[in-house]
Tab-separated table of C-alpha atoms in Angstrom:
chain	number	residue	atom	x	y	z
N	27	MET	CA	102.773	106.053	148.490
N	28	LYS	CA	100.985	104.782	145.870
N	29	LYS	CA	100.017	101.005	146.228
N	30	ILE	CA	100.198	97.849	143.623
N	31	ILE	CA	96.696	97.487	142.201
N	32	LYS	CA	96.045	94.008	142.262
N	33	TRP	CA	93.809	92.573	139.442
N	34	GLY	CA	91.299	89.640	138.756
N	35	ILE	CA	90.218	88.568	135.672
N	36	ILE	CA	86.698	87.161	134.722
N	37	GLY	CA	86.578	85.334	131.416
N	38	CYS	CA	90.262	85.103	130.209
N	39	GLY	CA	89.678	84.360	126.712
N	40	ASN	CA	90.845	85.681	123.246
N	41	VAL	CA	90.575	89.645	124.296
N	42	CYS	CA	92.856	89.170	127.050
N	43	GLU	CA	95.793	87.701	125.313
N	44	THR	CA	97.118	90.631	123.739
N	45	LYS	CA	94.588	93.844	124.005
N	46	SER	CA	94.082	93.743	127.964
N	47	GLY	CA	95.623	90.836	129.808
N	48	PRO	CA	99.491	91.926	129.660
N	49	ALA	CA	98.648	95.648	130.445
N	50	PHE	CA	97.671	94.742	134.131
N	51	TYR	CA	100.993	93.560	134.574
N	52	LYS	CA	102.927	95.880	132.486
N	53	CYS	CA	101.779	99.001	133.621
N	54	ASP	CA	102.875	100.981	136.556
N	55	HIS	CA	101.609	99.955	140.068
N	56	SER	CA	99.910	97.054	138.748
N	57	SER	CA	99.566	93.310	138.883
N	58	LEU	CA	97.258	90.640	137.682
N	59	VAL	CA	96.728	88.372	140.200
N	60	ALA	CA	94.382	85.878	139.492
N	61	VAL	CA	92.319	84.723	136.426
N	62	MET	CA	88.895	82.778	136.235
N	63	ARG	CA	87.522	80.904	133.150
N	64	ARG	CA	84.884	78.280	133.578
N	65	ASP	CA	87.186	75.821	131.788
N	66	ALA	CA	89.706	75.275	134.419
N	67	ASP	CA	92.326	73.917	131.978
N	68	LYS	CA	91.991	77.398	129.832
N	69	ALA	CA	92.214	79.190	132.772
N	70	LYS	CA	95.543	77.259	133.883
N	71	ASP	CA	97.117	77.888	130.645
N	72	PHE	CA	96.696	81.318	130.546
N	73	ALA	CA	97.915	81.617	133.754
N	74	GLU	CA	100.871	79.886	133.165
N	75	ARG	CA	101.545	81.651	129.979
N	76	HIS	CA	101.353	84.829	131.411
N	77	HIS	CA	102.984	84.043	134.936
N	78	VAL	CA	99.638	84.803	136.811
N	79	ARG	CA	99.809	82.751	140.307
N	80	LYS	CA	96.104	82.138	140.766
N	81	TYR	CA	93.207	80.645	138.727
N	82	TYR	CA	89.987	79.885	139.171
N	83	SER	CA	86.951	78.014	137.452
N	84	GLN	CA	84.315	79.811	139.598
N	85	VAL	CA	83.304	83.265	139.762
N	86	GLU	CA	82.754	83.615	143.477
N	87	GLU	CA	86.145	82.241	144.259
N	88	LEU	CA	87.472	84.934	142.038
N	89	ILE	CA	85.601	88.105	143.138
N	90	ASN	CA	86.120	86.759	147.119
N	91	ASP	CA	89.846	86.377	146.836
N	92	PRO	CA	90.929	88.806	149.542
N	93	GLU	CA	94.463	89.737	147.288
N	94	VAL	CA	92.213	91.298	144.437
N	95	ASP	CA	91.664	94.682	144.404
N	96	ILE	CA	89.344	95.067	141.145
N	97	VAL	CA	87.688	93.215	138.397
N	98	TYR	CA	87.878	93.135	135.095
N	99	ILE	CA	85.202	91.381	133.741
N	100	ALA	CA	85.709	90.088	130.006
N	101	THR	CA	82.967	87.999	128.983
N	102	PRO	CA	80.213	88.469	126.408
N	103	PRO	CA	77.762	91.506	127.184
N	104	GLY	CA	74.634	89.394	128.297
N	105	SER	CA	76.687	88.665	131.553
N	106	HIS	CA	78.075	91.853	132.387
N	107	ALA	CA	75.362	93.356	134.739
N	108	GLU	CA	75.326	90.225	136.742
N	109	LEU	CA	79.086	89.681	137.213
N	110	ALA	CA	79.549	93.720	137.525
N	111	ILE	CA	76.841	94.212	140.414
N	112	ARG	CA	78.406	90.984	142.121
N	113	VAL	CA	81.830	92.621	142.449
N	114	LEU	CA	80.276	95.455	143.382
N	115	LYS	CA	78.279	94.212	146.100
N	116	ALA	CA	81.554	93.007	147.183
N	117	GLY	CA	82.864	95.864	148.007
N	118	LYS	CA	85.183	96.184	144.731
N	119	PRO	CA	85.378	98.595	141.617
N	120	VAL	CA	85.028	96.799	138.487
N	121	TYR	CA	86.145	97.613	134.694
N	122	VAL	CA	84.030	96.097	132.176
N	123	GLU	CA	84.420	95.174	128.667
N	124	LYS	CA	82.457	97.210	125.703
N	125	PRO	CA	79.446	97.478	125.301
N	126	MET	CA	78.486	97.810	129.124
N	127	ALA	CA	75.971	95.793	128.927
N	128	THR	CA	73.221	94.551	126.397
N	129	THR	CA	70.485	97.388	127.228
N	130	TYR	CA	70.616	100.799	128.954
N	131	GLN	CA	68.273	99.503	131.577
N	132	GLN	CA	71.144	97.123	132.509
N	133	CYS	CA	73.353	99.763	132.554
N	134	LYS	CA	71.241	102.132	134.903
N	135	GLU	CA	70.975	99.451	137.239
N	136	MET	CA	74.887	98.632	137.371
N	137	LEU	CA	75.243	102.643	138.076
N	138	GLY	CA	72.630	101.983	140.762
N	139	ALA	CA	74.736	99.402	142.388
N	140	ALA	CA	77.912	101.386	142.034
N	141	GLU	CA	76.368	104.508	144.138
N	142	GLU	CA	74.371	101.909	146.422
N	143	TYR	CA	78.268	99.955	147.559
N	144	ASN	CA	80.203	103.280	146.793
N	145	GLN	CA	82.367	101.598	144.056
N	146	LYS	CA	83.596	102.911	140.802
N	147	ILE	CA	82.761	101.373	137.422
N	148	PHE	CA	84.815	102.060	134.496
N	149	VAL	CA	84.365	100.560	130.702
N	150	ALA	CA	87.058	99.390	128.288
N	151	TYR	CA	86.285	102.257	125.458
N	152	TYR	CA	90.233	102.788	125.930
N	153	ARG	CA	89.994	104.722	122.811
N	154	ARG	CA	89.200	107.648	124.930
N	155	GLU	CA	93.124	107.225	125.791
N	156	LEU	CA	94.931	106.664	122.943
N	157	PRO	CA	97.249	109.289	121.074
N	158	TYR	CA	95.549	108.981	118.022
N	159	PHE	CA	92.322	110.245	119.326
N	160	LEU	CA	93.741	112.559	121.670
N	161	LYS	CA	95.672	114.488	118.671
N	162	VAL	CA	92.230	114.319	116.434
N	163	LYS	CA	90.362	116.038	120.296
N	164	GLU	CA	93.629	118.504	120.362
N	165	LEU	CA	93.115	119.703	116.699
N	166	LEU	CA	89.475	120.172	117.624
N	167	ASP	CA	90.210	121.793	121.087
N	168	GLN	CA	92.351	123.865	119.216
N	169	GLN	CA	89.761	125.360	116.729
N	170	VAL	CA	91.811	124.579	113.875
N	171	ILE	CA	88.829	123.679	111.485
N	172	GLY	CA	87.050	126.713	112.850
N	173	LYS	CA	83.369	126.325	114.162
N	174	LEU	CA	82.298	122.710	114.343
N	175	GLN	CA	79.343	121.860	112.183
N	176	ILE	CA	78.942	118.111	110.802
N	177	VAL	CA	80.370	114.756	111.639
N	178	LYS	CA	79.480	112.018	109.240
N	179	GLY	CA	81.134	108.303	109.415
N	180	GLU	CA	81.204	105.247	106.725
N	181	PHE	CA	82.195	101.724	107.899
N	182	PHE	CA	82.038	99.201	105.590
N	183	ARG	CA	83.436	95.548	105.444
N	184	PRO	CA	82.925	91.867	103.915
N	185	PRO	CA	81.083	89.186	105.825
N	186	TYR	CA	83.529	86.897	107.890
N	187	PRO	CA	84.033	83.410	106.668
N	188	THR	CA	82.356	82.399	109.672
N	189	ASP	CA	79.441	84.269	109.103
N	190	LEU	CA	78.429	82.143	105.714
N	191	GLN	CA	77.086	79.211	107.990
N	192	SER	CA	75.186	79.526	110.900
N	193	GLU	CA	76.728	76.731	112.571
N	194	THR	CA	79.790	78.691	112.698
N	195	HIS	CA	78.262	81.834	113.725
N	196	THR	CA	80.039	83.897	116.631
N	197	TRP	CA	78.276	84.444	119.947
N	198	ARG	CA	78.533	88.316	118.854
N	199	LEU	CA	75.365	87.515	116.248
N	200	ASN	CA	73.223	86.330	119.292
N	201	LYS	CA	71.263	88.641	120.406
N	202	GLU	CA	70.520	87.258	124.079
N	203	ILE	CA	74.392	87.382	124.584
N	204	ALA	CA	75.507	90.270	122.185
N	205	GLY	CA	72.704	92.585	122.557
N	206	GLY	CA	72.500	92.818	118.780
N	207	GLY	CA	75.125	92.072	116.049
N	208	TYR	CA	78.453	93.789	114.934
N	209	PHE	CA	77.325	97.312	115.525
N	210	TYR	CA	76.581	96.438	119.196
N	211	ASP	CA	79.972	94.907	119.390
N	212	VAL	CA	82.282	97.120	117.562
N	213	ALA	CA	80.193	100.326	116.250
N	214	SER	CA	79.752	101.083	120.099
N	215	HIS	CA	83.303	102.270	120.167
N	216	THR	CA	82.741	105.055	117.012
N	217	ILE	CA	79.468	105.928	119.017
N	218	ASP	CA	81.803	106.365	122.457
N	219	ILE	CA	84.744	108.354	120.812
N	220	LEU	CA	82.291	110.751	119.108
N	221	MET	CA	80.929	111.638	122.270
N	222	PHE	CA	84.388	111.983	123.657
N	223	LEU	CA	85.209	114.207	121.063
N	224	LEU	CA	82.044	115.980	120.570
N	225	GLY	CA	80.106	115.781	123.455
N	226	LYS	CA	76.855	113.894	124.570
N	227	ILE	CA	74.795	113.521	122.002
N	228	VAL	CA	70.962	113.924	122.901
N	229	LYS	CA	68.933	112.571	120.262
N	230	ALA	CA	69.581	109.754	117.933
N	231	ASN	CA	67.389	107.299	115.420
N	232	GLY	CA	68.196	105.287	112.750
N	233	ILE	CA	67.249	102.486	110.477
N	234	THR	CA	68.289	98.736	110.743
N	235	GLY	CA	68.610	96.035	108.358
N	236	ASN	CA	69.372	92.448	107.275
N	237	VAL	CA	70.573	92.720	103.742
N	238	GLY	CA	73.097	90.156	103.470
N	239	ASN	CA	70.583	87.195	105.380
N	240	TYR	CA	73.555	85.292	106.279
N	241	TYR	CA	72.223	85.588	110.440
N	242	PRO	CA	69.251	86.728	112.168
N	243	VAL	CA	70.333	90.143	113.474
N	244	GLU	CA	71.048	93.307	111.989
N	245	ASP	CA	74.142	93.776	109.268
N	246	THR	CA	73.531	97.302	107.953
N	247	VAL	CA	72.874	100.361	109.823
N	248	SER	CA	72.035	103.772	109.364
N	249	ALA	CA	71.899	106.588	112.307
N	250	SER	CA	71.757	110.180	112.556
N	251	PHE	CA	72.259	112.128	115.651
N	252	LEU	CA	72.301	115.410	117.415
N	253	PHE	CA	74.712	116.669	119.968
N	254	GLU	CA	74.112	119.153	122.591
N	255	SER	CA	76.493	121.557	121.129
N	256	GLY	CA	74.156	121.516	118.266
N	257	ILE	CA	76.333	119.294	115.822
N	258	ILE	CA	74.669	117.416	113.454
N	259	GLY	CA	75.748	113.781	112.611
N	260	SER	CA	75.178	110.817	110.239
N	261	ALA	CA	77.180	107.452	109.775
N	262	ILE	CA	76.488	104.140	107.944
N	263	TRP	CA	77.706	100.564	108.793
N	264	CYS	CA	77.501	97.655	106.783
N	265	TYR	CA	79.026	94.217	107.791
N	266	VAL	CA	78.126	92.625	104.702
N	267	SER	CA	79.887	94.841	102.331
N	268	SER	CA	82.469	93.596	99.010
N	269	GLU	CA	85.730	93.903	99.732
N	270	ASP	CA	85.858	96.559	97.009
N	271	HIS	CA	83.844	99.015	99.435
N	272	ARG	CA	85.878	98.168	102.094
N	273	LYS	CA	86.078	101.699	104.348
N	274	ASP	CA	86.396	102.943	107.739
N	275	GLU	CA	86.425	107.294	107.957
N	276	ILE	CA	85.126	109.713	110.338
N	277	THR	CA	85.040	113.092	108.649
N	278	ILE	CA	84.617	116.294	111.136
N	279	LEU	CA	83.693	119.756	109.429
N	280	GLY	CA	84.126	123.275	110.144
N	281	ASP	CA	83.680	126.297	108.594
N	282	LYS	CA	87.314	126.384	107.998
N	283	GLY	CA	88.281	122.977	107.280
N	284	SER	CA	88.065	119.290	107.798
N	285	ILE	CA	89.547	116.408	109.771
N	286	THR	CA	89.318	113.159	108.516
N	287	PHE	CA	90.351	109.817	110.583
N	288	SER	CA	89.527	106.051	111.259
N	289	THR	CA	87.918	103.924	114.280
N	290	PHE	CA	89.903	100.983	113.722
N	291	SER	CA	92.472	100.990	111.112
N	292	PHE	CA	94.322	104.007	112.485
N	293	SER	CA	94.903	105.470	109.119
N	294	ASP	CA	97.062	108.771	108.785
N	295	ILE	CA	94.429	111.663	110.760
N	296	VAL	CA	94.239	114.232	107.618
N	297	LEU	CA	93.659	117.736	108.479
N	298	LYS	CA	92.415	120.189	105.791
N	299	THR	CA	92.447	123.991	106.140
N	300	GLY	CA	92.322	126.296	103.103
N	301	ASN	CA	94.567	124.746	100.742
N	302	LYS	CA	96.774	123.173	103.362
N	303	THR	CA	96.839	119.364	103.994
N	304	GLN	CA	98.497	117.711	107.089
N	305	THR	CA	98.736	114.441	108.235
N	306	PHE	CA	99.539	112.621	111.348
N	307	ASN	CA	100.168	109.223	111.834
N	308	PHE	CA	100.128	107.226	115.100
N	309	PRO	CA	100.803	103.218	114.988
N	310	ARG	CA	98.239	100.693	116.642
N	311	PRO	CA	99.470	99.981	119.982
N	312	GLU	CA	100.374	96.242	120.607
N	313	HIS	CA	98.089	96.408	124.002
N	314	ILE	CA	95.606	98.678	123.166
N	315	GLN	CA	94.087	98.728	126.562
N	316	MET	CA	97.277	99.895	128.172
N	317	ASN	CA	96.711	103.496	128.470
N	318	LEU	CA	93.192	103.251	129.910
N	319	ILE	CA	94.192	100.880	132.059
N	320	GLN	CA	97.198	103.002	133.660
N	321	LYS	CA	94.469	105.615	133.835
N	322	ILE	CA	92.120	103.733	136.107
N	323	VAL	CA	95.213	102.493	138.444
N	324	ASP	CA	96.372	106.152	138.536
N	325	GLU	CA	92.667	106.899	139.790
N	326	LEU	CA	92.619	104.151	142.459
N	327	ASN	CA	95.879	105.323	143.857
N	328	HIS	CA	94.298	109.141	143.849
N	329	LYS	CA	95.917	110.710	141.263
N	330	GLY	CA	93.618	111.673	138.025
N	331	THR	CA	90.813	110.284	136.512
N	332	ALA	CA	90.161	107.643	133.807
N	333	PRO	CA	87.977	109.079	131.190
N	334	SER	CA	86.117	106.296	130.258
N	335	THR	CA	83.098	105.469	133.060
N	336	GLY	CA	79.757	103.679	133.838
N	337	GLU	CA	78.398	106.962	133.486
N	338	THR	CA	79.856	107.768	130.148
N	339	ALA	CA	79.570	104.162	128.928
N	340	ALA	CA	75.595	103.993	129.712
N	341	ARG	CA	75.137	106.930	127.011
N	342	THR	CA	76.535	104.937	124.832
N	343	ASN	CA	73.923	102.300	125.621
N	344	TYR	CA	71.221	104.947	125.251
N	345	VAL	CA	72.208	105.936	122.159
N	346	ILE	CA	72.159	102.546	120.499
N	347	GLU	CA	68.900	102.001	121.888
N	348	GLN	CA	67.609	105.395	120.382
N	349	ILE	CA	68.958	104.419	116.791
N	350	PHE	CA	66.878	100.796	117.234
N	351	GLN	CA	63.873	102.287	118.955
N	352	ASN	CA	61.851	102.043	115.391
N	353	LYS	CA	63.048	98.404	114.663
């Protein structure tokens, strides 16, 4: 018989409100039993609104709660390694927000701790379990566009109003906390999903720049990469473009056609083969992490495996560092 997997959250901030938090108590055989935030009043507020029985203001209180089976770390990346290792050392598996850490070395330390304490690490690259991206994978697996050759990506968006003044900058623009700029925070999703769809990236390089000069970290990144299968890829990201140039598009080319889709906008998947064009529509889920969380719960109940692990996520950090190595 399956057991109820009981979750605790460290860092019940904005990402937990809709993207992840409700999934812990809406998934089958899953329950959210405790949350933690340094501000006790905010922790209490979250707990009351989400009907969570216990809330804490100290990390150790949540980690050592005997009722908590697995801990979700939803803090900024700079604290992921330390907190994850503490959870693993306490004999509990951990689910970590992306990116897995600020450096590849930290990822390796987390993996080492998981092996030492015989526990599992899962990472919130939840696109691996969304129907939208599983449809792209299905089309690729069916070889509808023939032998895969090239992938190219473009992501452009204008700066947020808060980017324009240093006093309103988000923590995502603090290298010590985030690892880098918006690229580290969100482009990691693109790199991860490309490896899910096309296999391991074995070589990458890039050029990074700060063309807007609104903040001290990179705002524009160009990268090229080689997949283990021989597929060649390139992508460019710009977080200070004009509104007119806004774009979120990935195209995979084969010798018989192409598939175009997005990382974030959930635009229609477009399949072109010969003179034929097909589109596939999948709406953005309300709780975008729910499918992956269900897979984690199932794995902990010894039924199936979750697709986003410490091993797969660490590879994304490795690729990011390869792109930034010439900075």
